[in-house]
XYZ file of C-alpha atoms in Angstrom:
694
model
C 135.343 55.992 5.765
C 137.540 57.928 8.168
C 139.120 55.803 10.910
C 139.823 56.885 14.459
C 142.999 55.040 15.432
C 143.274 56.276 19.005
C 139.845 55.939 20.459
C 138.870 58.176 23.365
C 135.248 57.574 24.325
C 134.664 60.997 25.850
C 136.232 62.815 22.925
C 134.362 60.610 20.464
C 131.014 61.342 22.088
C 131.843 65.014 22.132
C 132.368 65.017 18.369
C 129.063 63.256 17.723
C 127.061 65.494 20.007
C 128.460 68.523 18.201
C 127.702 67.077 14.791
C 124.242 65.503 14.985
C 121.022 67.507 15.219
C 117.424 66.331 15.040
C 114.600 68.619 13.985
C 110.885 68.595 13.241
C 110.544 70.391 9.910
C 107.363 72.385 9.262
C 108.338 73.930 5.911
C 110.965 73.642 3.177
C 112.633 76.873 4.356
C 113.455 75.301 7.728
C 115.694 72.723 6.064
C 118.315 75.427 5.507
C 119.280 75.590 9.180
C 120.439 73.078 11.768
C 119.097 74.781 14.893
C 117.466 71.622 16.189
C 117.534 69.469 19.313
C 120.537 67.475 20.416
C 119.818 63.720 20.640
C 120.306 62.340 24.135
C 121.980 59.032 23.351
C 123.301 59.511 19.849
C 126.597 57.740 20.582
C 124.683 54.467 21.084
C 123.465 54.607 17.483
C 126.915 54.747 15.857
C 129.186 52.883 18.254
C 130.242 49.408 17.121
C 132.065 46.662 18.986
C 135.476 47.737 17.634
C 136.522 51.318 18.419
C 138.437 51.617 15.152
C 135.190 51.163 13.201
C 133.666 54.322 14.640
C 133.231 57.366 12.448
C 134.941 60.642 13.324
C 132.299 63.376 13.100
C 134.625 66.314 13.710
C 134.336 67.518 10.097
C 130.637 66.835 9.453
C 127.161 67.926 10.465
C 124.294 65.460 10.296
C 120.688 66.659 10.128
C 118.049 64.065 11.009
C 114.908 65.744 9.652
C 111.348 64.634 10.411
C 108.267 66.091 8.756
C 106.464 67.735 11.677
C 103.163 65.875 11.274
C 103.573 62.900 8.915
C 106.954 61.978 10.474
C 108.653 61.011 7.221
C 112.394 60.875 7.812
C 115.266 62.414 5.864
C 118.950 62.285 6.811
C 121.072 65.083 5.354
C 124.863 65.106 5.574
C 125.804 68.786 5.604
C 129.169 70.423 5.136
C 129.875 73.057 7.766
C 130.939 75.640 5.204
C 128.491 75.340 2.333
C 125.491 73.950 4.265
C 124.688 71.868 1.185
C 123.982 68.162 0.985
C 127.117 66.152 0.301
C 127.030 62.982 -1.785
C 130.157 61.108 -0.794
C 131.268 57.694 0.487
C 131.247 59.064 4.052
C 127.673 60.296 3.661
C 126.590 56.918 2.320
C 128.342 55.130 5.201
C 126.505 57.219 7.803
C 123.168 56.680 6.075
C 123.806 52.948 5.973
C 124.735 53.034 9.666
C 121.440 54.724 10.560
C 119.539 52.250 8.399
C 121.242 49.230 9.966
C 120.728 50.564 13.479
C 117.018 51.119 12.914
C 116.662 47.759 11.208
C 118.327 45.940 14.091
C 115.947 47.481 16.598
C 113.052 45.143 17.557
C 110.454 47.871 16.980
C 111.371 48.443 13.308
C 110.305 45.796 10.769
C 111.577 45.378 7.198
C 108.225 46.497 5.884
C 108.118 49.718 7.877
C 111.779 50.335 7.039
C 110.922 50.523 3.349
C 108.403 53.271 4.033
C 110.943 55.566 5.710
C 112.976 58.128 3.801
C 116.674 57.581 4.567
C 118.901 58.764 1.762
C 120.427 62.100 0.783
C 119.355 61.587 -2.850
C 115.699 61.778 -1.786
C 115.872 65.362 -0.591
C 113.397 66.531 -3.259
C 110.995 63.764 -2.366
C 111.120 64.843 1.259
C 110.363 68.422 0.223
C 107.267 67.310 -1.652
C 106.098 65.409 1.432
C 106.476 68.591 3.472
C 104.396 70.579 1.020
C 101.699 67.904 0.960
C 101.271 67.439 4.709
C 99.078 70.554 5.081
C 96.158 68.140 4.649
C 97.377 65.850 7.445
C 94.718 64.719 9.939
C 95.586 62.858 13.183
C 94.381 59.292 13.553
C 91.731 58.517 16.159
C 89.681 60.874 18.334
C 90.784 63.857 20.402
C 90.697 63.070 24.147
C 92.554 66.001 25.749
C 93.693 69.584 25.171
C 96.563 71.515 26.767
C 97.704 75.140 26.721
C 101.143 76.523 27.560
C 103.385 79.576 27.135
C 100.883 81.849 28.922
C 98.042 80.169 27.034
C 99.455 81.467 23.736
C 100.160 77.951 22.434
C 97.960 74.883 22.558
C 98.253 71.137 22.070
C 95.883 68.222 21.577
C 96.088 64.502 22.312
C 94.443 61.917 20.040
C 93.651 58.314 20.916
C 93.667 55.552 18.291
C 92.934 51.860 18.940
C 94.556 48.996 17.054
C 93.095 45.517 17.414
C 94.399 42.070 16.453
C 91.055 40.292 16.170
C 90.979 37.617 13.485
C 87.628 38.777 12.123
C 87.779 42.476 11.261
C 85.897 44.782 8.973
C 87.753 46.222 6.008
C 87.723 49.657 7.641
C 89.369 48.183 10.758
C 92.098 46.629 8.619
C 92.787 49.970 6.945
C 92.922 51.716 10.315
C 95.307 49.087 11.635
C 97.565 49.467 8.607
C 97.674 53.261 8.942
C 98.463 52.947 12.631
C 101.254 50.430 12.029
C 102.855 52.666 9.419
C 102.556 55.851 11.458
C 103.688 54.138 14.658
C 106.829 52.861 12.902
C 107.746 56.425 11.983
C 107.037 57.621 15.531
C 109.204 54.833 16.954
C 112.057 55.751 14.627
C 111.948 59.266 16.082
C 111.812 57.968 19.650
C 114.927 55.955 18.853
C 116.974 59.181 18.956
C 115.795 60.235 22.403
C 114.995 57.281 24.629
C 117.656 54.853 25.813
C 115.416 52.254 27.459
C 112.493 51.501 25.133
C 109.750 48.974 25.865
C 107.513 48.162 22.924
C 104.405 46.016 22.572
C 105.250 44.001 19.450
C 106.250 40.906 21.415
C 102.752 40.728 22.940
C 100.872 41.176 19.679
C 100.747 37.490 18.754
C 99.333 36.550 22.167
C 96.761 39.326 22.402
C 93.205 38.129 22.959
C 91.636 40.880 20.903
C 91.553 43.685 23.437
C 94.097 45.503 21.303
C 96.455 48.412 21.632
C 95.877 52.063 22.421
C 98.089 54.771 20.957
C 98.032 58.379 22.161
C 99.585 60.976 19.841
C 100.291 64.539 21.036
C 100.423 67.510 18.636
C 100.980 71.221 18.976
C 98.480 73.258 16.955
C 100.036 75.612 14.392
C 98.469 78.559 12.580
C 100.677 78.312 9.489
C 101.712 75.489 7.168
C 100.781 72.100 8.580
C 98.283 72.602 11.427
C 99.793 69.774 13.517
C 103.319 69.466 14.927
C 104.144 66.066 16.452
C 105.367 66.291 20.077
C 105.282 62.672 21.235
C 103.210 59.569 21.821
C 102.395 56.776 24.258
C 101.502 53.126 23.670
C 99.291 50.941 25.908
C 98.216 47.321 25.557
C 95.823 44.856 27.215
C 97.679 41.532 27.665
C 95.651 38.342 27.753
C 97.210 37.130 31.021
C 95.849 40.130 32.956
C 92.773 41.318 31.136
C 91.737 43.793 33.827
C 94.910 45.869 33.516
C 96.288 48.346 31.006
C 100.046 48.582 30.586
C 101.857 51.709 29.438
C 104.697 50.227 27.438
C 106.121 53.375 25.869
C 105.909 57.082 26.630
C 107.892 59.659 24.650
C 107.802 63.450 24.382
C 110.403 65.611 22.668
C 112.846 66.603 25.451
C 112.110 70.333 25.374
C 108.457 69.601 26.234
C 109.215 66.926 28.841
C 111.522 69.316 30.694
C 108.910 72.060 30.628
C 106.316 70.014 32.483
C 104.047 68.896 29.643
C 104.947 65.275 30.421
C 102.931 65.375 33.665
C 99.899 66.808 31.888
C 100.016 64.185 29.141
C 100.368 61.323 31.632
C 97.495 62.710 33.709
C 95.329 62.972 30.603
C 96.050 59.299 29.825
C 95.186 58.395 33.428
C 91.935 60.333 33.140
C 90.974 58.532 29.936
C 91.708 55.095 31.423
C 89.733 55.836 34.604
C 86.593 56.133 32.493
C 86.930 52.486 31.392
C 85.290 50.303 34.059
C 86.881 47.161 32.616
C 90.349 48.469 33.555
C 91.078 47.854 37.227
C 94.779 48.632 37.282
C 97.246 50.803 35.340
C 100.770 49.425 35.090
C 104.055 50.614 33.597
C 106.454 48.336 31.721
C 110.024 48.885 33.034
C 110.008 52.698 32.918
C 113.143 54.527 31.820
C 114.867 56.872 34.265
C 113.338 60.058 32.875
C 109.849 58.575 32.829
C 110.177 57.399 36.451
C 110.465 61.014 37.522
C 107.362 62.082 35.549
C 105.397 59.102 36.860
C 106.363 59.518 40.540
C 105.726 63.257 40.448
C 102.304 62.756 38.836
C 101.197 59.924 41.142
C 102.331 61.721 44.308
C 100.517 64.867 43.202
C 97.280 62.945 42.636
C 97.507 61.181 46.008
C 98.272 64.411 47.879
C 94.929 65.885 46.862
C 93.124 63.050 48.675
C 92.244 63.479 52.362
C 93.618 60.009 53.174
C 97.123 61.254 52.319
C 97.044 64.476 54.345
C 100.097 65.466 56.375
C 98.501 64.505 59.693
C 97.554 60.993 58.575
C 100.774 60.227 56.713
C 103.011 61.285 59.621
C 100.861 59.428 62.163
C 101.763 56.005 60.760
C 104.734 54.215 59.274
C 102.580 51.896 57.189
C 99.885 52.254 54.554
C 96.439 52.071 56.142
C 93.366 50.388 54.680
C 91.857 53.812 53.972
C 94.927 54.766 51.956
C 94.751 51.516 50.004
C 91.094 52.078 49.134
C 91.840 55.658 48.097
C 94.709 54.551 45.842
C 92.380 52.058 44.133
C 90.315 54.998 42.867
C 93.373 56.041 40.864
C 93.853 52.421 39.680
C 97.512 52.451 40.718
C 99.267 49.125 41.098
C 100.267 48.275 44.667
C 104.024 48.567 44.188
C 103.664 52.052 42.684
C 101.398 53.588 45.316
C 103.657 52.158 48.039
C 106.549 53.878 46.319
C 104.528 57.099 46.080
C 103.634 56.819 49.795
C 107.334 56.748 50.751
C 108.022 59.855 48.651
C 105.039 61.624 50.243
C 106.488 60.820 53.683
C 109.720 62.524 52.652
C 107.669 65.460 51.395
C 106.045 65.974 54.796
C 109.384 65.700 56.611
C 110.210 68.858 54.679
C 114.002 68.736 54.867
C 116.578 65.971 54.576
C 117.898 66.629 58.084
C 114.494 65.750 59.570
C 114.313 62.284 57.989
C 114.917 59.493 60.580
C 118.058 57.412 60.114
C 116.120 54.144 59.935
C 114.216 55.532 56.945
C 117.403 56.740 55.278
C 118.859 53.242 55.393
C 116.136 51.981 53.035
C 117.432 54.003 50.092
C 120.409 53.545 47.842
C 122.296 56.691 46.886
C 120.729 56.866 43.415
C 117.228 56.123 44.685
C 117.533 58.745 47.420
C 118.644 61.352 44.888
C 115.692 60.507 42.641
C 113.096 60.636 45.446
C 114.379 63.938 46.756
C 114.235 65.468 43.271
C 110.541 64.534 43.189
C 110.049 66.057 46.657
C 111.714 69.328 45.622
C 109.473 69.477 42.542
C 106.337 68.823 44.615
C 107.230 71.683 46.971
C 106.616 74.078 44.096
C 103.005 72.968 43.704
C 101.969 72.176 47.280
C 102.646 74.602 50.106
C 105.784 73.777 52.071
C 105.174 71.250 54.900
C 106.539 71.752 58.446
C 110.229 71.115 59.052
C 109.610 68.268 61.510
C 106.873 65.633 61.864
C 106.058 66.655 65.462
C 104.675 69.978 64.233
C 101.270 69.606 62.676
C 100.165 71.672 59.717
C 97.474 74.223 60.550
C 94.110 73.206 59.178
C 94.068 75.528 56.121
C 97.482 74.283 55.009
C 96.368 70.669 55.375
C 93.425 71.368 53.123
C 95.545 73.208 50.601
C 98.055 70.358 50.547
C 95.181 68.113 49.551
C 93.489 70.269 46.924
C 95.940 72.950 45.812
C 96.813 71.039 42.639
C 93.166 70.935 41.626
C 89.739 71.088 43.226
C 88.487 67.767 44.578
C 85.927 65.994 42.467
C 82.688 64.948 44.096
C 82.390 62.011 41.704
C 83.413 58.499 42.678
C 86.263 58.683 40.173
C 88.626 61.456 41.318
C 89.466 64.255 38.937
C 93.055 64.083 37.728
C 95.275 66.875 39.022
C 96.708 69.399 36.572
C 100.214 69.284 37.965
C 101.415 72.388 36.180
C 98.669 74.384 37.880
C 98.617 75.879 41.386
C 95.255 77.602 41.924
C 96.060 79.697 38.843
C 97.808 78.272 35.808
C 101.602 78.265 35.630
C 102.675 78.459 32.017
C 105.403 76.288 30.623
C 107.591 79.356 30.079
C 107.467 80.249 33.775
C 107.834 76.628 34.670
C 111.127 76.540 32.786
C 112.336 79.553 34.769
C 111.422 77.743 38.003
C 113.366 74.668 36.919
C 116.427 76.713 35.962
C 116.279 78.688 39.196
C 116.108 75.453 41.218
C 119.175 74.176 39.357
C 121.048 77.385 40.120
C 120.251 77.000 43.821
C 122.589 73.982 43.735
C 125.217 75.489 41.439
C 125.161 78.966 43.004
C 124.669 80.691 39.647
C 123.010 84.136 39.669
C 122.997 85.366 36.057
C 120.344 88.101 36.399
C 121.797 91.467 37.484
C 120.164 94.767 38.374
C 121.455 97.752 36.358
C 120.870 100.194 39.217
C 122.427 98.384 42.178
C 124.619 95.307 42.939
C 121.589 92.987 43.307
C 121.827 89.620 41.499
C 119.313 86.758 41.401
C 118.852 83.194 40.148
C 115.583 83.832 38.295
C 114.192 86.532 36.025
C 110.998 86.744 38.102
C 113.049 87.619 41.204
C 114.813 90.386 39.287
C 111.489 91.808 38.083
C 110.223 91.945 41.671
C 113.420 93.664 42.770
C 113.253 96.241 39.950
C 109.953 97.524 41.363
C 111.931 98.829 44.350
C 113.678 101.296 42.031
C 110.631 102.174 39.918
C 108.259 102.280 42.923
C 105.824 100.293 40.801
C 102.987 98.692 42.773
C 100.780 96.861 40.283
C 98.820 94.804 42.826
C 96.023 97.005 44.197
C 93.272 96.418 46.744
C 89.765 96.977 45.387
C 88.442 97.965 48.822
C 90.959 100.642 49.812
C 93.930 102.564 48.433
C 96.484 99.903 49.400
C 98.866 98.703 46.684
C 101.978 96.559 46.711
C 104.762 95.359 44.454
C 104.085 91.685 45.314
C 100.863 89.732 44.903
C 101.535 87.679 48.054
C 101.488 90.833 50.188
C 98.170 91.861 48.641
C 96.659 88.497 49.603
C 97.710 89.059 53.213
C 96.283 92.585 53.128
C 92.897 91.363 51.838
C 92.550 89.304 55.017
C 92.485 92.572 56.993
C 89.193 93.407 55.284
C 87.749 89.917 55.550
C 89.000 89.329 59.104
C 90.197 85.920 58.016
C 92.763 84.281 60.292
C 93.072 80.728 59.003
C 96.295 79.800 60.797
C 95.454 78.802 64.361
C 97.594 77.512 67.192
C 96.470 74.159 68.600
C 97.967 74.959 72.012
C 96.509 78.415 72.712
C 94.040 80.918 71.261
C 96.529 82.519 68.866
C 95.327 82.974 65.288
C 96.942 84.751 62.370
C 96.337 85.657 58.756
C 99.944 84.801 57.853
C 101.596 81.386 58.001
C 104.968 83.015 58.733
C 103.502 84.651 61.858
C 102.021 81.285 62.839
C 105.412 79.576 62.485
C 107.062 82.276 64.597
C 104.404 81.876 67.254
C 104.764 78.084 67.354
C 108.396 78.542 68.350
C 107.223 80.174 71.590
C 105.703 76.807 72.532
C 108.477 74.565 71.249
C 111.326 76.804 72.418
C 113.019 76.299 69.068
C 115.651 78.885 68.169
C 116.978 77.912 64.746
C 118.762 81.189 63.984
C 122.186 81.064 65.633
C 125.067 83.517 65.725
C 128.339 82.074 64.429
C 130.387 84.428 66.609
C 128.815 83.792 70.018
C 126.220 81.591 71.702
C 123.260 83.826 70.847
C 120.270 82.191 69.166
C 116.797 83.406 68.324
C 113.458 82.188 67.067
C 113.362 84.965 64.450
C 115.825 85.765 61.697
C 115.205 89.516 62.111
C 116.424 89.364 65.709
C 119.608 87.627 64.578
C 120.252 90.361 62.016
C 119.908 93.021 64.720
C 122.179 91.009 67.022
C 124.889 90.708 64.368
C 125.177 94.497 64.336
C 126.496 94.263 67.900
C 129.543 92.427 66.555
C 129.952 94.712 63.551
C 129.110 97.878 65.559
C 126.877 98.858 62.667
C 124.320 101.595 63.383
C 122.595 102.447 60.153
C 119.393 104.065 61.461
C 119.872 107.774 62.216
C 117.492 110.426 63.516
C 117.233 113.443 61.215
C 116.432 115.785 64.121
C 119.189 114.918 66.589
C 122.336 112.814 66.906
C 120.534 109.600 67.889
C 121.631 106.488 65.952
C 120.656 102.853 66.381
C 121.233 99.421 64.916
C 117.502 98.653 64.967
C 114.782 100.495 63.068
C 112.219 99.837 65.811
C 114.420 101.764 68.266
C 114.559 104.653 65.797
C 110.773 104.633 65.428
C 110.350 104.757 69.205
C 112.858 107.585 69.468
C 111.177 109.602 66.703
C 107.975 109.708 68.767
C 109.813 111.713 71.434
C 110.090 114.498 68.847
C 106.548 114.227 67.501
C 104.913 113.437 70.895
C 102.951 110.770 69.030
C 101.245 108.138 71.192
C 99.742 105.590 68.813
C 99.196 102.823 71.389
C 95.869 103.528 73.088
C 93.912 101.701 75.780
C 90.453 100.598 74.684
C 89.081 100.809 78.248
C 90.262 104.269 79.282
C 91.961 107.349 77.833
C 95.501 106.118 78.426
C 97.932 106.219 75.465
C 101.654 105.688 75.067
C 104.447 105.908 72.554
C 105.502 102.308 73.241
C 103.490 99.126 72.913
C 105.284 97.576 75.907
C 103.965 100.333 78.175
C 100.435 99.703 76.954
C 100.778 96.001 77.801
C 101.849 96.890 81.359
C 98.978 99.340 81.659
C 96.453 96.708 80.567
C 97.453 94.573 83.560
C 95.803 97.125 85.834
C 92.466 96.565 84.127
C 93.048 92.830 84.377
C 93.648 93.248 88.117
C 90.308 95.015 88.503
C 88.590 91.974 87.049
C 90.533 89.455 89.146
C 92.754 90.855 91.923
C 93.820 87.398 93.058
C 95.174 86.613 89.603
C 97.121 89.861 89.624
C 98.667 89.278 93.026
C 99.580 85.711 92.088
C 101.131 86.878 88.825
C 103.271 89.432 90.649
C 104.550 86.729 93.045
C 102.883 88.302 96.088
C 100.789 85.178 96.555
C 102.861 81.991 96.599
C 101.273 78.570 96.814
C 97.910 80.135 97.639
C 99.317 82.179 100.556
C 100.093 85.873 100.620
C 103.793 86.658 100.891
C 103.677 89.554 103.327
C 107.303 90.574 102.848
C 106.783 90.995 99.133
C 103.666 93.059 99.790
C 105.503 95.397 102.124
C 108.225 96.014 99.561
C 105.651 97.105 97.033
C 103.712 99.357 99.414
C 106.478 101.923 99.646
C 106.736 102.390 95.901
C 102.944 102.386 95.455
C 102.332 104.943 98.209
C 105.113 107.152 96.872
C 103.617 107.000 93.402
C 100.063 107.767 94.542
C 101.320 110.689 96.621
C 103.346 112.007 93.709
C 100.546 111.693 91.193
C 97.788 112.705 93.543
C 95.305 110.799 91.469
C 94.051 107.426 90.392
C 96.399 104.642 89.369
C 93.771 103.331 86.973
C 93.279 106.418 84.823
C 95.389 109.440 83.964
C 93.011 111.672 85.945
C 90.891 110.277 88.715
C 89.798 110.562 92.336
C 90.958 108.955 95.503
C 87.596 107.195 95.827
C 88.425 105.026 92.819
C 91.560 103.808 94.531
C 89.653 103.176 97.760
C 87.090 101.078 95.885
C 89.868 99.025 94.320
C 91.592 98.555 97.681
C 88.368 97.328 99.227
C 87.982 94.581 96.635
C 91.499 93.360 97.330
C 91.132 93.616 101.099
C 88.077 91.402 100.897
C 90.368 88.619 99.710
C 93.564 89.500 101.604
C 92.593 90.768 105.081
C 94.688 93.479 106.742
C 96.715 94.135 103.585
C 96.661 96.978 101.138
C 96.773 96.839 97.387
C 100.092 95.881 95.860
C 100.915 96.896 92.338
C 103.787 95.429 90.357
C 106.889 97.577 90.861
C 107.651 97.190 87.154
C 104.628 99.353 86.336
C 106.095 102.168 88.402
C 109.749 101.915 87.415
C 108.991 101.601 83.685
C 106.841 104.745 83.769
C 103.560 103.221 82.733
C 101.794 106.353 83.932
C 103.650 108.884 81.781
């Protein structure tokens, strides 16, 4: 055995992680390569108390091979050059090390150890097992199905029960024996991936006969063996709390856990347990770090679809209400877990870390805070983004979507489990992976996807595809009611609301309603006075990011918008559009009460005040500061008379319409004089000076 005299832990781990690979083998041909998964905690399996006893893996490659369905194990020591099995003292030492490590683990018994294939010499035997597993059939009954990779791949979950009753039928004994054997092989595989394992063997002697439940997850294959093992979970019913079920172990191969299948599997287990009326509570036995994330994300998602955990109700209280407690009981969550989920949901509705109160921040350790916020960031991808501060309430449609966007509510007494990798339409695991990678790059700043036609770069492939449509002018999303088409599906959804007249986002302080949540947010800032977009060169701030962009051109003296008919240039495209109408004489803004039209929307707004004055002259005079505190300000009236009389004389017509008679003006004056004796009509000077009657 090679000895490492100068032990460097980091370097040692690096060697092992380069050398060891673990792979689910579906056919004999796949044994020729080592393109498998990297074990998460492999250094724990080989490290002894004395550093000098550790093996240097720098010159070896170790293949830990599992048959994809039957889970028989084979350890091959491969030379990097020849890729052939090596029979040597070093190979034997490593095999013995694996054997001793598995044997020392509380989940592996001597009996199950004998049934595992450990040695290089048994390569041919392992090959025969591979060829024979085409007839493999999962134990138990199928309880759930999953699809992923754009529904091109599918998986199934099987449930098998193992009991420890003293009086059993012969068939039950055979089932138990098969389960014990198969579970031992599954646990030996989990040994490579999970650092903190919690098994049920210690409870077996004290079980009162309720037994154990094992869930096995397989991907369905069209060639070779039809089942590929992905992971499993173990539950038990302890005698000291007969009304509860405890999840003692949950393992999926890392590539599937990272891609979101873990949430679906856990939800499927929840759904199966909710059908059992004898189970009142679902508990978890000391979950490992990775499983905590899956569990918190799943539980928060299921609670968010319930009306008791809407944004309005959660932000209105600092404690869990009785209604929330009763709602959580429907999911059979233990009290400590749904309290934990409630705190994460509170963070979710705060929206951003800067909005979280300091007294709430003090409750979290640094590691716990990091974990909770990771869950929040993941939830934001499946539930529409909450407001940035608790004082702002979600508009009604968003509240409803926050409750049911993960899945439609069930009318049954037992709520339907949310499919957490769905958001109204299914998100495949492939896309989900892109979302996860893009979120990671938002922290690291990486933008690996580049456009070949311009300098554009992005964090995700989906963003690049959207951008590419700018160059190709591709607009795949088309309206089925008109000729409208767009490059983005979100824009098509907004357009459809033009046809339906739907304006779901309503202001709770005025009559404003909009079909777009972004317009609603902009409008709400007119009430709150919030101006979050600030210039870093001066004191300017604005409620809209577009205004800030235009303002920044003042500092840069940038004027990119040019008229193609004259020398006019501007820093704002809206100014260019207004200017262009002077060439075309276009007047798109028309009054719906008379024939007036204008090239500017602001002029139309001023014009509409005249019609408003006809309906309520007192309101008009008060608005124009001629009436103050209920009394007419005569001096202000006199100042307006000169400009009004000059305008009427110049126009020689009616101030209400483009062409009119003096009698119309006289009628209007009479209505005002009835309220303000001895005074004439006063019209806002701004209407005259801004050329409302062009």
